[in-house]
Coordinates of C-alpha atoms in Angstrom, one line a residue:
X355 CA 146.8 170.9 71.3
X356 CA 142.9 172.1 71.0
X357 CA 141.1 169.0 69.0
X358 CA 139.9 170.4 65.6
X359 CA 136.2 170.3 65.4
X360 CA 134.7 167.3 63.0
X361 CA 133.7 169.3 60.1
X362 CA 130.9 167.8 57.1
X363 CA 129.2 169.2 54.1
X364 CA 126.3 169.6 56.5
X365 CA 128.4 172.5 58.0
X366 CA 128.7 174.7 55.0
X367 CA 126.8 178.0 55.6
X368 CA 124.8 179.8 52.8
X369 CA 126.4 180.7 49.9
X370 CA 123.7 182.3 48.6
X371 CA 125.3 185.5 46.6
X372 CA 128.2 184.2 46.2
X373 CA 130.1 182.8 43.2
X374 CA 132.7 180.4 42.5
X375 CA 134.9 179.0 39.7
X376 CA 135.9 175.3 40.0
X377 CA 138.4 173.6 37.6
X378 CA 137.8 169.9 36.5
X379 CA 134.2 168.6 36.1
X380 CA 134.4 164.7 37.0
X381 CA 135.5 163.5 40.4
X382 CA 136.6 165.9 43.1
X383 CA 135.7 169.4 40.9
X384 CA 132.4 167.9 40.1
X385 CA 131.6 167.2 44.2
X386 CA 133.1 170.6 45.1
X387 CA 130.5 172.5 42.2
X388 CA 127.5 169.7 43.4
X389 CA 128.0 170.9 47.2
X390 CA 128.9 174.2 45.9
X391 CA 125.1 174.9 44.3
X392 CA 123.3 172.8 46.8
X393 CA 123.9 175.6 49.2
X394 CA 123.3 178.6 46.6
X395 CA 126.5 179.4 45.2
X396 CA 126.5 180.6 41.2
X397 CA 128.6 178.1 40.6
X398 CA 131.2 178.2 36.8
X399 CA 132.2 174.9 35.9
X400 CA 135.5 174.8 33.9
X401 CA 137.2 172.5 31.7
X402 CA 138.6 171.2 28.6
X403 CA 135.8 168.9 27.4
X404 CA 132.2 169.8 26.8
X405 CA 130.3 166.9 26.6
X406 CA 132.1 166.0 30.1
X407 CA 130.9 169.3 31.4
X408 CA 127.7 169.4 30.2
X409 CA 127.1 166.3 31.6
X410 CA 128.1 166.9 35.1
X411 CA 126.5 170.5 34.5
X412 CA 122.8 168.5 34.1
X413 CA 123.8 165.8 36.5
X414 CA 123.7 168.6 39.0
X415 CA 120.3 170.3 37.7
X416 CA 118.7 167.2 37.9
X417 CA 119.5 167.0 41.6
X418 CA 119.2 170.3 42.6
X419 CA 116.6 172.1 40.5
X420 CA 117.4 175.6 41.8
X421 CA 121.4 175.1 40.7
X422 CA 122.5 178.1 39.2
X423 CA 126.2 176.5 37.3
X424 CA 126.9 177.1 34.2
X425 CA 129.9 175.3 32.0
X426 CA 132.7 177.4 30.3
X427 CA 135.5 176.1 28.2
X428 CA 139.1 175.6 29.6
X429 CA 141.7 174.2 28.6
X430 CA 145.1 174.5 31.2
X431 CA 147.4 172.8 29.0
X432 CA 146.9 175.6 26.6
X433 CA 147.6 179.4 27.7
X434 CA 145.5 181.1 24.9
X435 CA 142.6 178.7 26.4
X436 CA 143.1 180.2 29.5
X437 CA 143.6 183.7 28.4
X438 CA 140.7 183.4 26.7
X439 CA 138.7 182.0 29.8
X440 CA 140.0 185.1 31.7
X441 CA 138.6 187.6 29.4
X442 CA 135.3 186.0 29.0
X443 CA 135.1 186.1 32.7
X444 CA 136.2 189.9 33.0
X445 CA 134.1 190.5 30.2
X446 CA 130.3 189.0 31.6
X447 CA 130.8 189.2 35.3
X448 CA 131.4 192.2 37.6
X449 CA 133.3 190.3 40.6
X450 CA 134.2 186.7 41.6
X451 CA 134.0 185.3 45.1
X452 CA 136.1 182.2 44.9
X453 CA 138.4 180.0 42.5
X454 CA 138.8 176.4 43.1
X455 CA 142.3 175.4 41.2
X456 CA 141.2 171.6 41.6
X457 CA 141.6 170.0 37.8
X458 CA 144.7 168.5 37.2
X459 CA 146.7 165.1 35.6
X460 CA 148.3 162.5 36.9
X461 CA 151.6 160.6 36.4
X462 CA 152.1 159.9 32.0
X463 CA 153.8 157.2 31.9
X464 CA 155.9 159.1 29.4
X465 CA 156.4 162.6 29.0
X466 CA 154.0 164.8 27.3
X467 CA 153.9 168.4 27.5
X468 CA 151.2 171.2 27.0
X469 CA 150.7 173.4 23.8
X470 CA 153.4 175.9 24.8
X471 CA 155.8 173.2 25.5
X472 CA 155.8 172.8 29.6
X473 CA 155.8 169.0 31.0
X474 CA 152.5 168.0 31.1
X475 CA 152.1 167.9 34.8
X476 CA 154.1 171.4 35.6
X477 CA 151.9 173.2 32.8
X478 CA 148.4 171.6 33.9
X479 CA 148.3 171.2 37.5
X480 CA 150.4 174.5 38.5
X481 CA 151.6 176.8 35.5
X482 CA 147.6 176.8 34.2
X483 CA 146.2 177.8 37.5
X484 CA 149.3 180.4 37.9
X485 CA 147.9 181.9 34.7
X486 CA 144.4 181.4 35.6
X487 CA 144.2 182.8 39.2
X488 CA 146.2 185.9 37.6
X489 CA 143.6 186.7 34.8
X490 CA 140.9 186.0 37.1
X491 CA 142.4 188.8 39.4
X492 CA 140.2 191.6 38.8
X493 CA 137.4 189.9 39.4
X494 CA 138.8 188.0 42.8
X495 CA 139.6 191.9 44.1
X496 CA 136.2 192.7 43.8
X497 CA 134.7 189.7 45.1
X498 CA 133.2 189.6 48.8
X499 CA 135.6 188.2 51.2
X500 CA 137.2 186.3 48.4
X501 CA 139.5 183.2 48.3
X502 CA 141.5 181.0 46.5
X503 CA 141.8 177.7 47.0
X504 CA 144.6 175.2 45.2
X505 CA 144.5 171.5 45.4
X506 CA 147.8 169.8 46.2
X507 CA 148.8 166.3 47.0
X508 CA 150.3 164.3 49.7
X509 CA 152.2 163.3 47.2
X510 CA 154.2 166.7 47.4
X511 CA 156.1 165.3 50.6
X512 CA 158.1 163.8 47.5
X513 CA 158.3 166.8 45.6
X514 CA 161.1 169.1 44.8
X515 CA 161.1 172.6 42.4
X516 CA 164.1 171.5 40.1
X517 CA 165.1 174.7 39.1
X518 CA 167.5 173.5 37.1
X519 CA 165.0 171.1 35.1
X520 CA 161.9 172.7 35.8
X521 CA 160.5 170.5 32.2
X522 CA 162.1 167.1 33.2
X523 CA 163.8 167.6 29.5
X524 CA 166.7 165.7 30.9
X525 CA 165.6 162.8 32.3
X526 CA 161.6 162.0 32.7
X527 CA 160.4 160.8 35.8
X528 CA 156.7 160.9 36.1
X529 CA 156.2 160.4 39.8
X530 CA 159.0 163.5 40.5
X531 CA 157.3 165.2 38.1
X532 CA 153.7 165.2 39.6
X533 CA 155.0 165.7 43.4
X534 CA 157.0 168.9 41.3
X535 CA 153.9 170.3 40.4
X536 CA 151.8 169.4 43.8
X537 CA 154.4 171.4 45.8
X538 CA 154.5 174.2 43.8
X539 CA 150.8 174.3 44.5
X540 CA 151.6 174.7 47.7
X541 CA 154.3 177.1 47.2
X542 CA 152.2 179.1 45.2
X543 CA 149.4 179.5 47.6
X544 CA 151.5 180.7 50.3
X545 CA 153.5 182.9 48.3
X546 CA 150.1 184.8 46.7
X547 CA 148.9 185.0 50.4
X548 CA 152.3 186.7 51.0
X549 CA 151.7 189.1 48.3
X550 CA 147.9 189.9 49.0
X551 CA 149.0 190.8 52.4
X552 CA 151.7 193.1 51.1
X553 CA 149.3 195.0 48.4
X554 CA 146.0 194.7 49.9
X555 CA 144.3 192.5 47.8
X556 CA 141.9 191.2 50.2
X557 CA 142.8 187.5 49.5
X558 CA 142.6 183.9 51.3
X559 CA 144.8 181.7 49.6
X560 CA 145.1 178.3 50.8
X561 CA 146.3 174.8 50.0
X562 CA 144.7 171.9 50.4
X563 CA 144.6 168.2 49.3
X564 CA 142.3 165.3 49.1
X565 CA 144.3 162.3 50.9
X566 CA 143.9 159.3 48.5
X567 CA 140.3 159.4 46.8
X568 CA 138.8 157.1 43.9
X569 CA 138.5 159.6 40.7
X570 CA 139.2 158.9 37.3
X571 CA 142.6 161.0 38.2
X572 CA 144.2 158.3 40.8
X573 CA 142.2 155.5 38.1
X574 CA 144.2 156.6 35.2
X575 CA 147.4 158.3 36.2
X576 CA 149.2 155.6 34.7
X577 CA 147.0 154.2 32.3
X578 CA 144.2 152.0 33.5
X579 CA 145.5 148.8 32.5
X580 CA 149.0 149.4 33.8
X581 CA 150.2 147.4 36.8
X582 CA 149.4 150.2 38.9
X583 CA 145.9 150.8 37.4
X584 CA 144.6 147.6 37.8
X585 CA 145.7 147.5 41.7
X586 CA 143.9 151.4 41.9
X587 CA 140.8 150.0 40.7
X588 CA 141.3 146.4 42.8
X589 CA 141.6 147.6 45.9
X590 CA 140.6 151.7 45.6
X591 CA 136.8 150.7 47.0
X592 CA 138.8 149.3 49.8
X593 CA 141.6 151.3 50.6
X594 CA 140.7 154.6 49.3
X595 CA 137.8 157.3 50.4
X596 CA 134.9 158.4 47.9
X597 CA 135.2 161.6 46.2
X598 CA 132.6 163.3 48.2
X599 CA 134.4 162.8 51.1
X600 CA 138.1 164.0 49.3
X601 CA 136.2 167.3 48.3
X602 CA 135.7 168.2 51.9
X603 CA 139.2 169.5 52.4
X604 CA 138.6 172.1 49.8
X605 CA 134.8 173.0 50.7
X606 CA 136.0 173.9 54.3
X607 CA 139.2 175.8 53.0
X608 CA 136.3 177.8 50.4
X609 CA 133.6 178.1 53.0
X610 CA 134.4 178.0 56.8
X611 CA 135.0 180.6 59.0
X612 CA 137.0 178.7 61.1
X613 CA 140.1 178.7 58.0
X614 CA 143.4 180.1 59.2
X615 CA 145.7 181.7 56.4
X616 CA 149.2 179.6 56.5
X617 CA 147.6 176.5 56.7
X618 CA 147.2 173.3 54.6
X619 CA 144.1 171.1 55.2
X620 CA 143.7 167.3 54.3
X621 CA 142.3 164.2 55.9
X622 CA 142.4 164.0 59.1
X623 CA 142.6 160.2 59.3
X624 CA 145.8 157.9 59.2
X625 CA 148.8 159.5 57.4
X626 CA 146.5 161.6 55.9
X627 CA 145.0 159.1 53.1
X628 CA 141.4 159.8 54.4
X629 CA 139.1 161.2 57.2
X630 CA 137.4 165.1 57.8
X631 CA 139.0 167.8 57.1
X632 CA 142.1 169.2 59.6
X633 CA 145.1 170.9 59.4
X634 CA 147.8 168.6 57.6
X635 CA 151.6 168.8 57.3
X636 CA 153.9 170.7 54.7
X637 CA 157.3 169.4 53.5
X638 CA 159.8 172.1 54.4
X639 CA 160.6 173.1 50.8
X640 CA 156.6 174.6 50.5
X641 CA 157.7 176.7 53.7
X642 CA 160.9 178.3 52.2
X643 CA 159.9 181.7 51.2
X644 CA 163.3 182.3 49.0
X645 CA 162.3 179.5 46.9
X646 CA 159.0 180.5 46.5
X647 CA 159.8 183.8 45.5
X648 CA 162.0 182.3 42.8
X649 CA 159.1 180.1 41.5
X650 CA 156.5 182.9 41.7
X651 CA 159.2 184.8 39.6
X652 CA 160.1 181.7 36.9
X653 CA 156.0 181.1 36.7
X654 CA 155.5 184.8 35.6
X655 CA 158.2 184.5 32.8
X656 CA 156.6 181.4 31.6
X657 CA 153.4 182.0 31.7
X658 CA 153.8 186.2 30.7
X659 CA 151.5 187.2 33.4
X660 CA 151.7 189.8 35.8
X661 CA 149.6 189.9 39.0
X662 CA 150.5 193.3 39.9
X663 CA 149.4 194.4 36.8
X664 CA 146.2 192.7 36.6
X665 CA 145.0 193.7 39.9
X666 CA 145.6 197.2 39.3
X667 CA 142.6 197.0 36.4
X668 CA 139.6 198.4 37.6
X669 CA 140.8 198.9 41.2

């Protein structure tokens, strides 16, 4: 097997012209924008809090005074949020180059859902960017080579689609629960390749994930004084790579030339947990194309989105 080449944010060509919508403004979606403008994307920074994003939106001017990034307002717990997004996006831009489906939550110790009534984790880390990567369609056909990036977990080796409790109503289990929506990224990803092969809509999808990084996500998952909070923040400087470094995954997946459509990139390092970017492994489940026909199928009745639909505007 052909070594795969050791890959850095020093490799990221140009992006000048290009633009890019990330998801989550702290830890990995806040490196991804940083690296993002430092080499002269346009860069949209999305997500539910303001003052976060605004924050990290200045942290990132004061570093790089020719930044162009802009915060915008999202909410992926809340499907009017993200419909709104979408047409505010349609509305002040002509085309989009790339969407970054990076934000996400980790692990409630209890269950908690979104404002439409999905499990917390389902609704925010998958059923958000389902909706979101739909709206943002017409823009993503238009776009210049464009591609679509979605953040998964190794945690999704775990994961399962449990069609018949897609909301964990039944019995809660917040580590099921995450790897549910992690794989489902992945399932999602492939399937929306599948499909922009079949109509022509120009797309790269692919999954990626960040091995085991120190953000505020892995921090807090379980609250940061739980058992497994205190351990995180113990022994994360230690055990677990900076964020920088877990963005890099997603960076070569949005910018290299080298990216191969089918495949999932992650750490390269020991089981995966941390290292430069290389091709990883995929439970089978993300690979069965039945199931993921179903889930792109369930996701649409949920959500009330159709791809089909919204590429066809404008075309």
């Amino acid at each position: 097997m052909e070594k795969f080449p050791k890959w850095t944010a020093a490799d990221i060509p140009s992006q000048r012209g290009r633009s890019a919508v990330v998801t989550g403004t702290g830890g990995l979606g806040y490196e991804t924008a940083l690296e993002l403008a430092k080499h002269g994307s346009e860069v949209i920074l999305a997500g539910r809090d303001k003052g976060k994003g605004d924050e990290a939106i200045n942290k990132i001017r004061s570093s790089i005074s020719s930044a162009k990034i802009t915060f915008e307002e999202l909410d992926l717990a809340d499907l009017a949020s993200v419909h709104a997004f979408g047409e505010r996006m349609n509305k002040q831009r002509k085309d989009l180059d790339l969407l970054i489906n990076n934000a996400g939550v980790m692990t409630p110790p209890v269950r908690r859902t979104t404002k439409d009534g999905f499990e917390l984790q389902l609704g925010t880390n998958y059923l958000g960017h389902f909706a979101l990567t739909a709206h943002l369609m017409p823009l993503l056909i238009k776009g210049e080579q464009p591609r679509v990036i979605h953040l998964s977990s190794i945690a999704h080796r775990n994961g399962t689609i449990y069609f018949d409790d897609l909301q964990f109503e039944r019995r809660y289990d917040a580590s099921k629960a995450y790897a549910q929506s992690k794989i489902a990224m992945i399932m999602f990803a492939l399937e929306l390749q599948r499909r922009s092969d079949a109509s022509g809509w120009g797309l790269l999808s692919i999954p990626v994930h960040p091995g085991i990084s120190r953000t505020e996500l892995l921090l807090n998952g379980a609250g940061p004084n739980s058992a497994a909070g205190i351990t995180r923040r113990l022994l994360g400087p230690v055990l677990f790579q900076p964020a920088a470094q877990g963005a890099l995954p997603a960076l070569f997946a949005a910018t290299s030339s080298d990216v191969a459509s089918g495949t999932y990139y992650g750490p390269g390092g020991f089981m995966e947990l941390r290292g430069l970017p290389q091709p990883g492994k995929m439970a089978p489940q993300a690979l069965d194309t039945a199931a993921s026909a179903r889930l792109w199928e369930v996701s649409k009745q949920l959500t009330r989105v159709d791809f089909d639909k919204l590429a066809s505007i404008n075309a």
